[in-house]
Short mmCIF file of N, CA, C and O in Angstrom, two decimals:
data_model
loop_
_atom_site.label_atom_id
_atom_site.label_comp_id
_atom_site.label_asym_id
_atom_site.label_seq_id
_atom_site.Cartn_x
_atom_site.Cartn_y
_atom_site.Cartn_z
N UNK W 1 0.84 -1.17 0.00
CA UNK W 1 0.00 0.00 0.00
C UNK W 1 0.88 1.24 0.00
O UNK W 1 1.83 1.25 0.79
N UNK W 2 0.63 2.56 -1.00
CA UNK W 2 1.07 3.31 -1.26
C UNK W 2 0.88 4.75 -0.24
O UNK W 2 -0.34 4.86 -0.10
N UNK W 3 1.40 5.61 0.33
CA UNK W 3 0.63 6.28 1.37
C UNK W 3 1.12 7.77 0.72
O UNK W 3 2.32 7.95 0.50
N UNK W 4 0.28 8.69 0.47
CA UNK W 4 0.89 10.14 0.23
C UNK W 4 0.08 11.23 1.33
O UNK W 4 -0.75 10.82 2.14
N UNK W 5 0.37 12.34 1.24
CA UNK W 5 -0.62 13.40 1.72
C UNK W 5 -0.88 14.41 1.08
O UNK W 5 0.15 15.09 1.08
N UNK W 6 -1.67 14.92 0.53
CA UNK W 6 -2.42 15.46 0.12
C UNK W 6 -2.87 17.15 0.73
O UNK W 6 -4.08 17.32 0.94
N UNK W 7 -1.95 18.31 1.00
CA UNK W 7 -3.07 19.45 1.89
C UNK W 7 -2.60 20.41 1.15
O UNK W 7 -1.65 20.48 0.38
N UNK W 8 -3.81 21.53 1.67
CA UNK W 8 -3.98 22.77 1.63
C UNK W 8 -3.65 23.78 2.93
O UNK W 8 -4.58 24.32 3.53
N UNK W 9 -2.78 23.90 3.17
CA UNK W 9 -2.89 24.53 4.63
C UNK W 9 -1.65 26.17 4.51
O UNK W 9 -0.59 26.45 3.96
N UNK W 10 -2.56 26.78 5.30
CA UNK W 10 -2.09 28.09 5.38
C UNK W 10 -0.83 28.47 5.86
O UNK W 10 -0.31 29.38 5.21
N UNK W 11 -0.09 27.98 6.96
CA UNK W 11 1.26 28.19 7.85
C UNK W 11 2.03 26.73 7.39
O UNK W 11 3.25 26.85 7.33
N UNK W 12 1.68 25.83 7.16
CA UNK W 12 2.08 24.69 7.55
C UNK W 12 1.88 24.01 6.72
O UNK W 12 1.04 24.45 5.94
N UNK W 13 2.44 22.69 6.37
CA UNK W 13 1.74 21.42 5.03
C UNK W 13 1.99 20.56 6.04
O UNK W 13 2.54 20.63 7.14
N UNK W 14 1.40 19.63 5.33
CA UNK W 14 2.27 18.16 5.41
C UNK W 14 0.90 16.78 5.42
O UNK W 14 -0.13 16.67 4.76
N UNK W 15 1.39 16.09 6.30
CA UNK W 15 0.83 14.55 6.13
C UNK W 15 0.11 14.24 7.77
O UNK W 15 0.09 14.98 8.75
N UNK W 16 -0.44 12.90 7.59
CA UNK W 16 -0.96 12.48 8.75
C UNK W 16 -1.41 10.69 8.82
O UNK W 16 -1.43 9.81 7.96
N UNK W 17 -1.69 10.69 10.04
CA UNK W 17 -1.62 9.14 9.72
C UNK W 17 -2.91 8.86 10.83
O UNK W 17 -3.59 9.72 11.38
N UNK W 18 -2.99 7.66 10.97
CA UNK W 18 -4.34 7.31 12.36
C UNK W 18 -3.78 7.06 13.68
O UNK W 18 -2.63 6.65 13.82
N UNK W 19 -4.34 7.23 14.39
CA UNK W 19 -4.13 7.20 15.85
C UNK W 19 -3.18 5.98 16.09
O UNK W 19 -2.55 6.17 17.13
N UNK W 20 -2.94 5.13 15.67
CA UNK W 20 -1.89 3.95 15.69
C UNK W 20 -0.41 4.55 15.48
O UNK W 20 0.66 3.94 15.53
N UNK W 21 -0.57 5.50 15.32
CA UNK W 21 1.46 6.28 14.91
C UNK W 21 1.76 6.98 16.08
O UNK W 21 1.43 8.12 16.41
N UNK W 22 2.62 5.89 16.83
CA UNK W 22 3.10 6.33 17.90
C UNK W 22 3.68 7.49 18.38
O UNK W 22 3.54 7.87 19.54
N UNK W 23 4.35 8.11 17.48
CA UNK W 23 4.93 9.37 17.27
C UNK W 23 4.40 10.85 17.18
O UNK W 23 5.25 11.74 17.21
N UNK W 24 3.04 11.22 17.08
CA UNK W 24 2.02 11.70 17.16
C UNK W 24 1.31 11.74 18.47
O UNK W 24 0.77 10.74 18.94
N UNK W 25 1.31 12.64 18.94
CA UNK W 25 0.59 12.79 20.50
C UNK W 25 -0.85 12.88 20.80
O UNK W 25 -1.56 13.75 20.29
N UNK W 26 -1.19 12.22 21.40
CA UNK W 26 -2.97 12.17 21.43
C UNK W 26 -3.82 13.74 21.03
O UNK W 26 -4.84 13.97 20.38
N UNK W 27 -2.69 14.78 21.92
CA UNK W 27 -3.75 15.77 21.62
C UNK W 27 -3.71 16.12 20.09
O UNK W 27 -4.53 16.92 19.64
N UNK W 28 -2.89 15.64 19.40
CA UNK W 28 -2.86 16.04 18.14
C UNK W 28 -3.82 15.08 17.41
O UNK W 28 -4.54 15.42 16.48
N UNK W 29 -3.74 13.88 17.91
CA UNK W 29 -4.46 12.68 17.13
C UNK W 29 -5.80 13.61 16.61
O UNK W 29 -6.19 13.80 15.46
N UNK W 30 -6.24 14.01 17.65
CA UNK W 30 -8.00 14.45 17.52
C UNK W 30 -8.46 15.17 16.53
O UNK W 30 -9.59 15.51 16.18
N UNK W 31 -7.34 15.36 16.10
CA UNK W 31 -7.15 16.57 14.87
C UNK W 31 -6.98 16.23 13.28
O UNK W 31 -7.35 16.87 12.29
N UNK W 32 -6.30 15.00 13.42
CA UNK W 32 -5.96 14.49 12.35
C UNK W 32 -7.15 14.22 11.50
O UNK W 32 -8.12 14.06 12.24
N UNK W 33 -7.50 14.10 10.19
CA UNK W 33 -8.34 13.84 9.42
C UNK W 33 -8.34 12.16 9.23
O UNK W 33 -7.57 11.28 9.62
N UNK W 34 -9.18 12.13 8.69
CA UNK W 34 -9.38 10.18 7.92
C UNK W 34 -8.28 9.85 7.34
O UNK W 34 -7.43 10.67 7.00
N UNK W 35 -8.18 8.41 7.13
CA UNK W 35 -6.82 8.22 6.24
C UNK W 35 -7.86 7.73 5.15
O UNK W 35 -8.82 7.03 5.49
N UNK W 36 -7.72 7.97 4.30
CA UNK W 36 -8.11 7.57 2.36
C UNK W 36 -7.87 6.56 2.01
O UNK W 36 -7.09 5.89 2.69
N UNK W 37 -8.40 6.07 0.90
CA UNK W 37 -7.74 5.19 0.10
C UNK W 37 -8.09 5.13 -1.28
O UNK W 37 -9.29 5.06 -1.56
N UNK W 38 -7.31 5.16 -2.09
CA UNK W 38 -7.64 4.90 -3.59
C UNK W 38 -6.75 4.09 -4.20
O UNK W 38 -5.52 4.05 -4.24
N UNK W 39 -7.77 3.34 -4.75
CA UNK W 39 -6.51 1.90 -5.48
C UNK W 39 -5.63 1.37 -3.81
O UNK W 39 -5.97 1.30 -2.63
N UNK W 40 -4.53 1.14 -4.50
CA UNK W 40 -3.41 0.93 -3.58
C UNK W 40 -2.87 1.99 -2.39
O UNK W 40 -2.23 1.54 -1.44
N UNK W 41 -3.23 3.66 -2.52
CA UNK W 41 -2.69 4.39 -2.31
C UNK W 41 -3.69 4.97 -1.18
O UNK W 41 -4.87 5.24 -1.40
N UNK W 42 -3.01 5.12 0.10
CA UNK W 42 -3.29 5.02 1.45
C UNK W 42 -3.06 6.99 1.87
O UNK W 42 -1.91 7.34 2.13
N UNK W 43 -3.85 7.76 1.88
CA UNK W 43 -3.74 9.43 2.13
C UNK W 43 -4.30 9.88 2.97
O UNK W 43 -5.28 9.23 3.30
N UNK W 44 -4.05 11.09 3.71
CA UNK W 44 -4.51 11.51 4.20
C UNK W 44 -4.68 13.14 3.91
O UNK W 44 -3.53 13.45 3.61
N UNK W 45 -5.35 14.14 3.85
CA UNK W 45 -5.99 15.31 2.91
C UNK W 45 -6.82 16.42 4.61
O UNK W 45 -7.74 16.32 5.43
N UNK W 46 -5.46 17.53 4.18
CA UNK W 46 -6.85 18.66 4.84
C UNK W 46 -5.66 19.92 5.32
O UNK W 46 -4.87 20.33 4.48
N UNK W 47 -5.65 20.21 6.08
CA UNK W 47 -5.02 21.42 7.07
C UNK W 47 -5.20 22.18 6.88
O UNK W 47 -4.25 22.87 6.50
N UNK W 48 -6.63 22.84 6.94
CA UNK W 48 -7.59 23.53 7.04
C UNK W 48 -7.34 24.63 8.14
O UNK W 48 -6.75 25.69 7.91
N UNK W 49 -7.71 24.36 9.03
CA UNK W 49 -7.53 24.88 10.66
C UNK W 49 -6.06 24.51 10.88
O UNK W 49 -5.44 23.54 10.44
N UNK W 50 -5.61 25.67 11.81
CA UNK W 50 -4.20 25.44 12.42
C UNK W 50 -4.12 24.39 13.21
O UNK W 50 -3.14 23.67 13.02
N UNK W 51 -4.73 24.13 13.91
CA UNK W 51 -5.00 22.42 14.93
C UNK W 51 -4.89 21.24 13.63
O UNK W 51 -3.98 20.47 13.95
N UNK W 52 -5.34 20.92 12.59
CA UNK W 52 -5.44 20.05 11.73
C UNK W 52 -4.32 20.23 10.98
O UNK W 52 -3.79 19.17 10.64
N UNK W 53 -3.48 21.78 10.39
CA UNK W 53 -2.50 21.83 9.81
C UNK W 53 -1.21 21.01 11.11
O UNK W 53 -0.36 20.13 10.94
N UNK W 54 -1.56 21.73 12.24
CA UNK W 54 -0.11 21.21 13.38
C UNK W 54 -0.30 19.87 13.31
O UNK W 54 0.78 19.37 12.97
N UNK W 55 -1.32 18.85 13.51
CA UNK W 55 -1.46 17.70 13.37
C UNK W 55 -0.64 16.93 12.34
O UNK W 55 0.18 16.02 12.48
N UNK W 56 -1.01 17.44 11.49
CA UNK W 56 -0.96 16.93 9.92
C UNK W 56 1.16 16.48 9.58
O UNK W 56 1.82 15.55 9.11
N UNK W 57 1.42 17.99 10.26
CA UNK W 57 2.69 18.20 10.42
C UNK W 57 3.47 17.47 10.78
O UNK W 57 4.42 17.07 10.11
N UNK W 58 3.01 16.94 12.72
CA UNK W 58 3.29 16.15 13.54
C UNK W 58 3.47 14.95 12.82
O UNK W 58 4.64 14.59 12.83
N UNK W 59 2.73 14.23 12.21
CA UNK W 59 2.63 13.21 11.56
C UNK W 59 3.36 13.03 9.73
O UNK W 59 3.28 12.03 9.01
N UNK W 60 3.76 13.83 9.56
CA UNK W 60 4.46 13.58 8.34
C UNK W 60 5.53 13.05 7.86
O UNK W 60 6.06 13.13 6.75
N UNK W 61 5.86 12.37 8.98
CA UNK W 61 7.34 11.65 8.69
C UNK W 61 6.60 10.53 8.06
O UNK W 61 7.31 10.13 7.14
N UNK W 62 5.60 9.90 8.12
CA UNK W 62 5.42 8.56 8.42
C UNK W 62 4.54 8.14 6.96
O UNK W 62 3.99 7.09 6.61
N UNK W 63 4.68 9.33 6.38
CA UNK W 63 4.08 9.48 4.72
C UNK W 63 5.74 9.64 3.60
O UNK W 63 6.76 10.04 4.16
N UNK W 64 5.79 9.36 2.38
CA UNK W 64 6.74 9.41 2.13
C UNK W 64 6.45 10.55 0.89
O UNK W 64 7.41 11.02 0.27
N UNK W 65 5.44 10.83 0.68
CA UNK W 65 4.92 12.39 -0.31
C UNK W 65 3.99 13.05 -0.01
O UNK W 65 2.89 12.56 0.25
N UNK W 66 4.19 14.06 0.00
CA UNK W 66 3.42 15.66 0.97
C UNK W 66 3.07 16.50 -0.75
O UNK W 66 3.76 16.62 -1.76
N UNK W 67 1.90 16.86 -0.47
CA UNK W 67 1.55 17.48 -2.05
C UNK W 67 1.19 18.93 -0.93
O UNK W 67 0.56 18.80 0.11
N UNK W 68 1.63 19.97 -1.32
CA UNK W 68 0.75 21.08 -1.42
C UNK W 68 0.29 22.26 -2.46
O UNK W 68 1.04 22.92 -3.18
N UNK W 69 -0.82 22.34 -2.37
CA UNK W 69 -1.19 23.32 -3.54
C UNK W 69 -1.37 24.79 -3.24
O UNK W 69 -2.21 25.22 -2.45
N UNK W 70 -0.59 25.49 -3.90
CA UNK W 70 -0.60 26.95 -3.18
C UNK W 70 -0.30 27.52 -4.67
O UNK W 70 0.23 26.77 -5.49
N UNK W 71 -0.66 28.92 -5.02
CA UNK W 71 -0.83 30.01 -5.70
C UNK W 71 -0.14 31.44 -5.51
O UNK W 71 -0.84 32.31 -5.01
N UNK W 72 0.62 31.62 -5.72
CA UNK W 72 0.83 33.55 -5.75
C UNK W 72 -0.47 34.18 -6.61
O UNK W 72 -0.70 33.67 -7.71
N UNK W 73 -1.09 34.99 -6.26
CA UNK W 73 -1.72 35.99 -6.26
C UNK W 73 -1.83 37.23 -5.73
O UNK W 73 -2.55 37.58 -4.80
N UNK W 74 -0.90 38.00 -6.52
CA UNK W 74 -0.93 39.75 -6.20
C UNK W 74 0.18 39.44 -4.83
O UNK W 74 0.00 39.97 -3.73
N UNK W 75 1.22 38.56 -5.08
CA UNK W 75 1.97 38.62 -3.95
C UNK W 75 1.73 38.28 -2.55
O UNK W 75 2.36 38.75 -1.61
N UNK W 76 0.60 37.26 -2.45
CA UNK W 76 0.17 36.83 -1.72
C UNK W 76 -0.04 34.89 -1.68
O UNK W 76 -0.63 34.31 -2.59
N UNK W 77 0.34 34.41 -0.93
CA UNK W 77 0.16 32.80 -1.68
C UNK W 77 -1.50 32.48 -0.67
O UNK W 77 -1.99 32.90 0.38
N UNK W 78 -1.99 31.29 -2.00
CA UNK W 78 -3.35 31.26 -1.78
C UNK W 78 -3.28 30.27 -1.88
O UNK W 78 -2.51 29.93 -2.77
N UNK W 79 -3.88 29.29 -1.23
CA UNK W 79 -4.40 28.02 -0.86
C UNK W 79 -5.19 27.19 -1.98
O UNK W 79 -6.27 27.75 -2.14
N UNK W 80 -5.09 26.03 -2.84
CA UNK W 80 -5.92 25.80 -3.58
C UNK W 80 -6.64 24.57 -3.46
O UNK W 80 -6.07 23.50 -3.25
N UNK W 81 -7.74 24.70 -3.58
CA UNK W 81 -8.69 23.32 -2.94
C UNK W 81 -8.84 22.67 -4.66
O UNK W 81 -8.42 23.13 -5.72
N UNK W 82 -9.63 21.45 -4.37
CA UNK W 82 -10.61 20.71 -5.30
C UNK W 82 -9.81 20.52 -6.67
O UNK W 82 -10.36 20.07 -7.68
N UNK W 83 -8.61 20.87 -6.62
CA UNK W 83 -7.53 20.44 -7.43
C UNK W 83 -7.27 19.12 -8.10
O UNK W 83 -6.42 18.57 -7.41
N UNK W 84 -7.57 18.42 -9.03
CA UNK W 84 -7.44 17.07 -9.88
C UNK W 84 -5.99 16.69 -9.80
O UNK W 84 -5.08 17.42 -10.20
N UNK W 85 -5.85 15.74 -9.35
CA UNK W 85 -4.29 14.98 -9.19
C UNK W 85 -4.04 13.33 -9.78
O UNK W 85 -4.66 12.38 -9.29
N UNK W 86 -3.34 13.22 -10.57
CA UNK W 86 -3.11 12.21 -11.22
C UNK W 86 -1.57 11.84 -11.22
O UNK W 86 -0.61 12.35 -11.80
N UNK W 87 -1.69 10.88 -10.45
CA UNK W 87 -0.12 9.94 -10.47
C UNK W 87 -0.38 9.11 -11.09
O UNK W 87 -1.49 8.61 -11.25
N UNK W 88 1.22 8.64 -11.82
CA UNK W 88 1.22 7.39 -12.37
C UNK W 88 2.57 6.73 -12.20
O UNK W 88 3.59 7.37 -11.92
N UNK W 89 2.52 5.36 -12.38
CA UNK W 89 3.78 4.97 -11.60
C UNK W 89 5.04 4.82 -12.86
O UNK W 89 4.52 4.93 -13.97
N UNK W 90 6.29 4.63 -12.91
CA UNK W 90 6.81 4.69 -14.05
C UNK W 90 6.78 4.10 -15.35
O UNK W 90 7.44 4.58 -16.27
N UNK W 91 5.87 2.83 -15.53
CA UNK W 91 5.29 2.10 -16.61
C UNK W 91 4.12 3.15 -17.19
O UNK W 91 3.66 3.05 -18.33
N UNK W 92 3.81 3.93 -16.44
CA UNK W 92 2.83 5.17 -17.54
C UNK W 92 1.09 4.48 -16.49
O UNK W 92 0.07 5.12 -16.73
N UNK W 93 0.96 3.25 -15.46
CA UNK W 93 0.17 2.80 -14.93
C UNK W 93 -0.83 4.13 -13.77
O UNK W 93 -0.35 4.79 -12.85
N UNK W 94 -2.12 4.12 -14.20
CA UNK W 94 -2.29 5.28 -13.34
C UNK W 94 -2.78 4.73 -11.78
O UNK W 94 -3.64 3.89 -11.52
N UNK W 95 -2.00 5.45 -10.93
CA UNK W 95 -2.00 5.07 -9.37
C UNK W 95 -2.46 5.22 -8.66
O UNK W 95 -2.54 4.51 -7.66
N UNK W 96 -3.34 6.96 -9.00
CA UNK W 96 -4.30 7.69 -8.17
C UNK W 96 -4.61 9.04 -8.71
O UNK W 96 -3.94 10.07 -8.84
N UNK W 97 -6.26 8.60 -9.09
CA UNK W 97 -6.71 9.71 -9.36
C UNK W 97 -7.66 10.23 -8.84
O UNK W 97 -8.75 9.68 -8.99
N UNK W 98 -7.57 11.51 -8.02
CA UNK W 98 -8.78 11.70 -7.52
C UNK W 98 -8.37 13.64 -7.55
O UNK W 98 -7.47 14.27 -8.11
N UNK W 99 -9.72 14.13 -6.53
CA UNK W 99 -9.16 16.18 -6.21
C UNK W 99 -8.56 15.94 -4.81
O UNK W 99 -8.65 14.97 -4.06
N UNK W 100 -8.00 17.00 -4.71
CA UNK W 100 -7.87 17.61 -3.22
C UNK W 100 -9.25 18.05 -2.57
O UNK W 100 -10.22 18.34 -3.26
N UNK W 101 -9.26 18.08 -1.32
CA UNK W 101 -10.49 18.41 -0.69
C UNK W 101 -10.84 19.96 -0.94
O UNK W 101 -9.89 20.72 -1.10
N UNK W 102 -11.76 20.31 -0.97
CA UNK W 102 -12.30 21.65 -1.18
C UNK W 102 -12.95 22.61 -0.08
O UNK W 102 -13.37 23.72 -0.40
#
C-alpha cells in the first residue's frame, strides 16, 4: 500500500496518519483527518484549521509524499482546494486519481 498526503494549509503542510502512529501525541491525534484510500494508495488530505494543519505536520514523517497546492496571487500565496491529481507509476500505470479536498 502506497501512502501520500495530500493538503492545503495556510502556515504549515504536510501529512498524517491514524491514531496507531506512535509518534504523534494524542492531543494532536483528535485533529488528524481520515486516512483515504484509492486503489493501492493510502492518504490523508486537509489542514484547514491550524489544529489540523499542526497535526498533519506532527505526523508527516510517516508518509513518504506531501503534495501542497498553493498560488501567488498579487503577492500573496493562496491556498488551492478541489484540485485534480493524477499519479502514475513509471510504466505510464495510473496510481491515483482523484481532487484535493475543497
Amino acid at each position: 500500500m502506497k501512502r501520500i498526503l495530500l493538503s492545503a494549509v495556510l502556515a504549515s503542510a504536510s501529512t498524517a496518519v491514524f491514531s496507531s502512529v506512535p509518534d504523534v501525541p494524542p492531543a494532536y491525534r483528535a485533529y488528524l483527518p481520515p486516512e483515504q484510500h484509492v486503489g493501492e494508495v493510502s492518504y490523508i488530505a486537509g489542514g484547514i484549521s491550524a489544529q489540523q494543519a499542526d497535526a498533519i505536520k506532527r505526523a508527516s514523517q510517516d508518509y513518504p509524499l506531501e503534495l501542497v497546492f498553493r498560488q501567488t496571487v498579487n503577492g500573496k500565496e493562496k491556498d488551492l482546494y478541489d484540485v485534480p491529481l493524477k499519479i502514475t507509476d513509471a510504466g505510464g500505470k495510473v496510481v491515483f486519481d482523484a481532487h484535493s479536498p475543497g
